[in-house]
Tab-separated table of C-alpha atoms and ligand atoms in Angstrom:
chain	number	residue	atom	x	y	z
I	788	MET	CA	111.710	108.787	89.831
I	789	ASN	CA	112.746	105.676	89.736
I	790	ALA	CA	115.936	104.391	91.606
I	791	PRO	CA	118.509	103.739	88.132
I	792	ALA	CA	118.099	99.537	87.860
I	793	LYS	CA	121.635	98.906	87.455
I	794	SER	CA	123.732	100.187	91.067
I	795	LEU	CA	124.595	97.973	93.962
I	796	LYS	CA	127.599	97.574	93.174
I	797	GLY	CA	127.436	98.084	89.585
I	798	LEU	CA	125.235	94.704	89.592
I	799	ASP	CA	121.856	94.540	86.303
I	800	LEU	CA	119.449	94.384	89.216
I	801	LYS	CA	116.107	93.959	86.477
I	802	ALA	CA	118.959	90.348	85.479
I	803	GLU	CA	119.292	89.780	89.150
I	804	ILE	CA	115.983	89.906	89.886
I	805	ASP	CA	114.858	86.807	86.951
I	806	LYS	CA	117.620	84.967	87.669
I	807	LEU	CA	116.798	84.716	91.593
I	808	ARG	CA	112.812	84.228	90.857
I	809	LYS	CA	113.991	81.495	88.268
I	810	GLU	CA	116.326	79.738	91.298
I	811	ARG	CA	113.812	80.359	93.833
I	812	ASN	CA	110.621	80.040	92.201
I	813	ALA	CA	109.402	82.826	93.518
I	814	VAL	CA	106.647	84.784	90.800
I	815	ILE	CA	106.756	88.167	91.962
I	816	LEU	CA	102.745	89.887	92.720
I	817	ALA	CA	103.097	93.923	92.629
I	818	HIS	CA	100.175	95.733	92.615
I	819	TYR	CA	99.218	99.174	90.436
I	820	TYR	CA	101.015	101.583	91.949
I	821	GLN	CA	103.807	100.574	92.945
I	822	THR	CA	106.207	101.927	90.371
I	823	PRO	CA	106.746	101.066	86.240
I	824	ASP	CA	110.015	98.992	87.027
I	825	ILE	CA	108.621	97.056	89.829
I	826	GLN	CA	104.951	96.652	88.090
I	827	ASP	CA	107.400	95.592	84.177
I	828	LEU	CA	108.663	92.983	86.042
I	829	ALA	CA	106.460	90.941	87.784
I	830	ASP	CA	104.817	88.511	86.700
I	831	PHE	CA	101.239	89.791	87.999
I	832	VAL	CA	99.892	93.095	88.410
I	833	GLY	CA	96.727	93.427	89.251
I	834	ASP	CA	93.845	95.418	92.647
I	835	SER	CA	93.597	93.845	95.268
I	836	LEU	CA	91.240	91.475	94.712
I	837	ASP	CA	92.894	89.728	92.401
I	838	LEU	CA	96.647	89.972	93.668
I	839	SER	CA	94.669	88.171	96.810
I	840	ALA	CA	93.505	85.494	93.864
I	841	LYS	CA	96.851	84.741	93.097
I	842	ALA	CA	98.574	84.445	96.022
I	843	ALA	CA	96.250	81.656	96.447
I	844	ALA	CA	96.361	79.879	93.518
I	845	THR	CA	100.332	80.366	93.103
I	846	ASP	CA	102.311	77.021	93.130
I	847	ALA	CA	105.131	79.150	93.688
I	848	ASP	CA	107.098	78.152	96.703
I	849	VAL	CA	107.996	81.919	96.946
I	850	ILE	CA	105.384	84.757	96.583
I	851	ALA	CA	107.906	88.297	96.478
I	852	PHE	CA	105.079	91.046	97.423
I	853	CYS	CA	104.947	94.733	95.679
I	854	GLY	CA	102.806	95.884	97.288
I	855	VAL	CA	101.986	97.005	100.881
I	856	ARG	CA	102.448	95.380	104.405
I	857	PHE	CA	97.997	93.990	104.728
I	858	MET	CA	98.376	92.481	100.950
I	859	ALA	CA	101.531	90.094	101.833
I	860	GLU	CA	99.584	88.683	105.032
I	861	VAL	CA	97.154	88.195	102.864
I	862	ALA	CA	98.567	86.151	100.756
I	863	LYS	CA	100.648	84.255	103.858
I	864	ILE	CA	96.814	83.502	105.302
I	865	LEU	CA	95.773	82.859	101.810
I	866	SER	CA	99.476	80.503	101.602
I	867	PRO	CA	100.960	80.132	104.959
I	868	ASP	CA	103.043	76.741	103.658
I	869	LYS	CA	104.626	79.803	100.878
I	870	THR	CA	107.593	81.650	101.768
I	871	VAL	CA	106.114	85.074	101.600
I	872	ILE	CA	108.391	87.941	101.591
I	873	LEU	CA	108.181	91.688	101.578
I	874	PRO	CA	110.353	93.928	99.742
I	875	ASP	CA	110.698	96.944	102.576
I	876	MET	CA	108.639	95.769	106.477
I	877	ASN	CA	107.470	99.340	106.948
I	878	ALA	CA	105.779	99.657	103.342
I	879	GLY	CA	102.407	99.800	106.171
I	880	CYS	CA	98.722	101.988	104.860
I	881	SER	CA	97.511	104.930	106.369
I	882	LEU	CA	94.097	102.908	107.534
I	883	GLU	CA	95.478	99.790	108.987
I	884	ASP	CA	96.924	102.069	110.892
I	885	SER	CA	93.451	104.118	111.913
I	886	CYS	CA	92.049	100.813	113.011
I	887	PRO	CA	93.777	99.484	116.229
I	888	PRO	CA	93.089	95.454	116.659
I	889	GLU	CA	91.684	96.070	119.727
I	890	GLU	CA	89.701	99.111	119.316
I	891	PHE	CA	87.758	97.803	116.812
I	892	ALA	CA	86.719	94.158	119.232
I	893	LYS	CA	85.525	97.068	121.469
I	894	PHE	CA	83.097	98.501	118.992
I	895	ARG	CA	82.197	95.022	116.797
I	896	ALA	CA	81.627	94.208	121.191
I	897	ALA	CA	79.267	97.351	121.702
I	898	HIS	CA	76.759	96.342	118.359
I	899	PRO	CA	76.462	92.558	118.684
I	900	ASP	CA	73.651	92.307	116.418
I	901	HIS	CA	75.620	93.512	113.522
I	902	ILE	CA	77.634	92.079	111.556
I	903	ALA	CA	81.531	93.319	110.477
I	904	LEU	CA	82.060	93.762	106.879
I	905	THR	CA	85.569	94.999	106.473
I	906	TYR	CA	87.199	96.327	103.534
I	907	ILE	CA	91.063	94.719	102.943
I	908	ASN	CA	92.905	97.482	103.626
I	909	CYS	CA	93.741	96.725	107.911
I	910	SER	CA	95.860	94.437	109.862
I	911	ALA	CA	95.336	90.838	109.940
I	912	ALA	CA	94.623	91.053	114.029
I	913	VAL	CA	91.210	93.159	112.705
I	914	LYS	CA	90.392	90.319	109.513
I	915	ALA	CA	90.529	88.185	112.780
I	916	HIS	CA	87.229	90.008	114.243
I	917	SER	CA	85.838	90.218	110.766
I	918	ASP	CA	83.026	89.049	109.609
I	919	ILE	CA	83.591	89.101	106.072
I	920	ILE	CA	86.163	90.791	103.950
I	921	VAL	CA	85.839	92.447	101.141
I	922	THR	CA	87.659	95.018	98.932
I	923	SER	CA	86.472	98.105	96.157
I	924	SER	CA	86.247	95.733	93.195
I	925	SER	CA	84.100	92.682	95.201
I	926	ALA	CA	82.154	94.876	98.227
I	927	GLU	CA	78.691	95.511	96.143
I	928	LYS	CA	78.621	92.130	94.733
I	929	ILE	CA	79.248	90.932	98.603
I	930	LEU	CA	76.525	93.502	99.640
I	931	ALA	CA	73.703	92.062	96.887
I	932	GLN	CA	74.606	88.427	98.730
I	933	LEU	CA	73.503	90.168	102.575
I	934	PRO	CA	69.755	90.677	103.340
I	935	MET	CA	68.641	94.392	103.561
I	936	ASP	CA	67.878	94.252	107.166
I	937	GLN	CA	71.166	92.678	107.967
I	938	LYS	CA	73.015	95.325	110.038
I	939	ILE	CA	76.691	95.724	109.131
I	940	ILE	CA	79.589	97.771	110.183
I	941	PHE	CA	82.274	98.994	108.225
I	942	ALA	CA	85.484	98.780	108.996
I	943	PRO	CA	88.047	101.160	107.988
I	944	ASP	CA	87.380	103.165	105.406
I	945	LYS	CA	84.975	106.139	106.090
I	946	ASN	CA	84.595	107.297	102.465
I	947	LEU	CA	84.379	103.572	100.728
I	948	GLY	CA	81.815	102.597	103.413
I	949	ALA	CA	79.740	105.784	102.953
I	950	TRP	CA	79.717	105.164	99.108
I	951	PHE	CA	78.432	101.160	99.283
I	952	ASN	CA	76.312	103.539	101.363
I	953	ARG	CA	74.931	105.715	98.404
I	954	LYS	CA	75.236	103.186	95.782
I	955	THR	CA	73.215	100.183	97.702
I	956	GLY	CA	71.220	101.885	100.316
I	957	ARG	CA	72.514	100.408	103.266
I	958	ASP	CA	72.920	102.578	106.203
I	959	MET	CA	76.969	100.253	107.277
I	960	LEU	CA	77.906	101.702	111.003
I	961	LEU	CA	81.148	103.812	109.435
I	962	TRP	CA	84.475	103.271	111.203
I	963	PRO	CA	86.175	107.192	110.807
I	964	GLY	CA	89.196	106.289	108.449
I	965	ALA	CA	90.291	107.598	105.639
I	966	CYS	CA	93.434	106.977	102.769
I	967	ILE	CA	96.118	110.009	103.273
I	968	VAL	CA	96.551	109.352	100.028
I	969	HIS	CA	93.271	109.426	98.143
I	970	GLU	CA	91.817	112.900	101.284
I	971	ALA	CA	94.703	114.554	99.427
I	972	PHE	CA	92.654	115.246	96.071
I	973	SER	CA	91.223	119.552	95.848
I	974	GLU	CA	88.148	119.813	94.504
I	975	THR	CA	88.284	123.084	93.689
I	976	GLU	CA	92.004	122.003	91.738
I	977	LEU	CA	89.994	119.122	89.667
I	978	LEU	CA	87.538	121.370	88.808
I	979	LYS	CA	90.143	124.218	87.291
I	980	LEU	CA	91.214	120.364	85.191
I	981	LYS	CA	87.710	119.882	84.326
I	982	ALA	CA	87.198	123.329	83.089
I	983	GLN	CA	90.271	122.822	80.946
I	984	TYR	CA	90.000	119.306	79.184
I	985	PRO	CA	85.496	119.535	79.728
I	986	ASP	CA	85.468	116.594	77.624
I	987	ALA	CA	87.852	114.422	79.377
I	988	PRO	CA	85.885	111.659	82.044
I	989	ILE	CA	87.028	111.255	86.384
I	990	ALA	CA	87.065	107.984	86.524
I	991	ALA	CA	88.348	107.499	90.924
I	992	HIS	CA	88.330	105.253	93.394
I	993	PRO	CA	85.604	105.329	96.001
I	994	GLU	CA	88.408	105.546	99.070
I	995	CYS	CA	88.175	109.716	97.790
I	996	PRO	CA	85.926	111.940	99.669
I	997	ALA	CA	81.989	112.155	98.471
I	998	PHE	CA	82.835	116.087	97.275
I	999	ILE	CA	85.656	113.715	94.528
I	1000	LEU	CA	83.093	111.096	93.727
I	1001	ASP	CA	80.407	113.375	92.532
I	1002	HIS	CA	82.362	114.464	90.636
I	1003	ALA	CA	83.124	110.905	88.492
I	1004	ASP	CA	82.010	109.611	85.733
I	1005	GLU	CA	83.369	106.536	86.783
I	1006	VAL	CA	84.336	105.266	91.011
I	1007	GLY	CA	85.382	101.182	91.084
I	1008	SER	CA	88.774	99.361	91.967
I	1009	THR	CA	91.946	100.583	90.061
I	1010	ARG	CA	91.381	97.599	87.565
I	1011	ALA	CA	87.971	99.009	87.197
I	1012	ILE	CA	89.787	102.671	86.804
I	1013	LEU	CA	92.133	100.508	84.313
I	1014	ASP	CA	89.446	98.853	82.494
I	1015	PHE	CA	87.474	102.235	82.187
I	1016	ALA	CA	90.436	104.343	81.126
I	1017	LEU	CA	91.266	101.960	78.111
I	1018	LYS	CA	87.938	100.905	76.750
I	1019	SER	CA	86.115	105.132	77.498
I	1020	ASP	CA	86.152	106.452	73.513
I	1021	ALA	CA	87.294	109.784	74.994
I	1022	GLU	CA	91.018	111.481	73.855
I	1023	THR	CA	91.660	112.818	78.137
I	1024	ILE	CA	91.036	110.821	80.854
I	1025	ILE	CA	91.382	112.609	84.791
I	1026	VAL	CA	92.489	109.637	86.818
I	1027	ALA	CA	91.620	109.711	90.530
I	1028	THR	CA	93.461	107.425	92.583
I	1029	GLU	CA	97.335	107.106	93.197
I	1030	PRO	CA	99.173	108.202	90.019
I	1031	HIS	CA	101.697	105.065	89.017
I	1032	ILE	CA	98.321	103.675	87.539
I	1033	ILE	CA	98.974	105.563	84.651
I	1034	HIS	CA	101.702	103.241	83.984
I	1035	GLN	CA	99.664	100.472	83.151
I	1036	MET	CA	96.959	102.765	80.800
I	1037	GLN	CA	99.899	104.892	78.913
I	1038	LYS	CA	101.483	101.752	77.919
I	1039	ALA	CA	98.778	99.468	76.901
I	1040	ALA	CA	96.695	102.863	74.936
I	1041	PRO	CA	99.885	105.093	73.992
I	1042	HIS	CA	97.673	106.968	71.780
I	1043	LYS	CA	95.574	109.079	74.505
I	1044	LEU	CA	96.234	111.729	77.589
I	1045	PHE	CA	96.356	110.305	81.218
I	1046	ILE	CA	95.888	113.166	83.690
I	1047	GLY	CA	96.256	112.748	87.783
I	1048	ALA	CA	93.565	114.637	89.872
I	1049	PRO	CA	95.495	117.555	91.124
I	1050	GLY	CA	95.791	117.553	95.276
I	1051	ALA	CA	95.965	121.487	96.648
I	1052	ASP	CA	98.713	122.388	95.485
I	1053	GLY	CA	97.992	121.824	91.932
I	1054	ASN	CA	100.262	119.245	91.893
I	1055	CYS	CA	99.659	115.008	92.317
I	1056	ASN	CA	102.481	114.608	93.898
I	1057	CYS	CA	101.173	114.935	97.700
I	1058	ASN	CA	98.756	111.844	95.933
I	1059	MET	CA	102.063	108.944	95.923
I	1060	CYS	CA	100.958	106.821	98.251
I	1061	PRO	CA	104.362	106.924	100.374
I	1062	TYR	CA	104.266	103.047	101.464
I	1063	MET	CA	103.618	101.531	98.691
I	1064	ALA	CA	107.377	104.003	97.563
I	1065	MET	CA	108.983	102.085	99.695
I	1066	ASN	CA	109.808	99.323	97.893
I	1067	THR	CA	112.388	100.012	95.338
I	1068	MET	CA	114.056	97.435	93.230
I	1069	GLU	CA	116.685	97.470	94.729
I	1070	LYS	CA	114.836	96.210	97.976
I	1071	LEU	CA	113.348	93.625	96.006
I	1072	TYR	CA	116.858	92.655	94.650
I	1073	VAL	CA	118.219	92.190	98.423
I	1074	ALA	CA	115.001	90.021	99.324
I	1075	LEU	CA	115.098	87.944	96.646
I	1076	ARG	CA	118.683	87.182	98.029
I	1077	ASP	CA	118.256	87.241	101.075
I	1078	MET	CA	114.452	85.794	101.954
I	1079	GLU	CA	113.943	88.244	103.751
I	1080	PRO	CA	112.710	90.257	105.629
I	1081	ARG	CA	109.249	87.902	105.446
I	1082	ILE	CA	105.470	87.467	106.893
I	1083	GLU	CA	105.688	85.617	109.477
I	1084	LEU	CA	101.862	85.653	112.056
I	1085	ASP	CA	101.220	84.161	115.092
I	1086	GLU	CA	99.318	80.882	113.243
I	1087	ALA	CA	95.703	81.291	115.196
I	1088	THR	CA	95.134	85.323	114.000
I	1089	ARG	CA	96.647	84.020	110.574
I	1090	ILE	CA	93.365	80.491	110.734
I	1091	ALA	CA	91.011	82.880	111.981
I	1092	ALA	CA	91.917	86.109	109.456
I	1093	LYS	CA	91.300	82.904	107.293
I	1094	LYS	CA	88.358	82.817	107.564
I	1095	PRO	CA	86.826	85.890	106.618
I	1096	LEU	CA	89.166	85.721	103.650
I	1097	ASP	CA	87.747	83.114	102.518
I	1098	ARG	CA	84.024	84.421	102.821
I	1099	MET	CA	85.681	87.201	100.139
I	1100	LEU	CA	86.564	85.183	97.207
I	1101	GLU	CA	83.763	82.060	97.604
I	1102	MET	CA	80.880	85.440	97.507
I	1103	ALA	CA	83.462	87.326	94.897
I	1104	GLY	CA	83.202	84.289	92.887
I	1105	ARG	CA	86.897	83.631	93.047
I	1106	THR	CA	87.724	80.237	94.374
I	1107	VAL	CA	91.195	78.442	93.289
I	1108	GLY	CA	90.634	76.842	90.229
I	1109	LYS	CA	88.925	79.569	88.313
I	1110	GLY	CA	91.553	80.699	85.858
I	1111	ASP	CA	93.530	82.210	88.399
I	1112	LEU	CA	96.166	80.339	88.608
I	1113	GLY	CA	97.938	82.079	84.768
I	1114	GLY	CA	100.678	85.383	85.225
I	1115	ARG	CA	99.970	88.830	83.694
N	1950	LIG	P1	92.370	98.212	94.493
N	1950	LIG	O1	91.756	96.891	95.362
N	1950	LIG	O2	91.543	99.484	93.655
N	1950	LIG	O3	93.638	98.437	94.055
N	1950	LIG	O4	92.953	99.359	95.748
N	1950	LIG	C1	93.716	99.066	96.761
N	1950	LIG	C2	94.054	100.253	97.285
N	1950	LIG	O5	94.891	100.533	98.576
N	1950	LIG	C3	93.538	101.454	97.150
N	1950	LIG	O6	93.974	103.075	97.726
N	1951	LIG	FE1	96.925	102.502	102.539
N	1951	LIG	FE2	95.559	104.552	101.140
N	1951	LIG	FE3	98.264	104.143	99.869
N	1951	LIG	FE4	95.454	102.141	99.260
N	1951	LIG	S1	96.364	104.425	98.740
N	1951	LIG	S2	98.022	101.422	100.581
N	1951	LIG	S3	94.771	102.652	101.067
N	1951	LIG	S4	97.541	104.816	102.383
């Protein structure tokens, strides 16, 4: 359940956040996995690629990032002169945790003939050891620009890497990480749900294991899932990703039924991202009021991490000046 908008001793949090956003010349960026109250007041809601492009292009002085820490770090890497605040600095990511930088550096060193294509869900230090960063919405386009015989390490998500291996016919070497949220979907429960709604297509995020993706009609990033759900002629759609994205679907198509894919217990509570949930309206208000917690990065790491991120934006056709300045 969302925190009520009025709290912190009777403050109207939405009004206070609006006031502070103007005073600070701040832009509020939010991922689709944030709670509806945060999504609704954000200047822009998007997937990881869109949020990175916005962060690189904004002319605001402050970026209030409502997402997880690696996303806010990307904003700081790309816009070092901005103050980047994250409502809760503990908002990590299980994929980031699965890939410690020292272990990754050793893995790279053991495969000197491979380039490192790294999913954006990782620390700045891992990015600094990478050649090109990808998101789920940019990986295919970027892979299409690399020779087929190019040897590639893909980290940290083994499910996403396996999906792109299947899609592109490559044989990337996969780091054995996974997202706890997308690994919690149950094939048995999904098939039970599908039997109840046989005409409902399944849209899944490629962080899901193959036993879920095998049943999907659409596999894509959060934005791709949202676009599919809205464009589909189906009246009912099964959504196999973090369920807060359903808020945008319901807003845009209130006549349709969107059902979150179930976990092993038959409901989807286990598929809520515990890290995204750490950000609340209260914490966003306090962050804008106190201008902290702030993302601070060691400059050498930031510069090294920026190179593969710039390559991603370039190869994905999302460099600054291509219409990324506008709001939602
Ligand atoms: P997207 O790039 O699809 O928004 O994915 C981000 C993420 O963390 C999914 O778990
Ligand atoms: Fe990380 Fe998974 Fe949460 Fe996405 S849903 S932020 S990959 S833990």
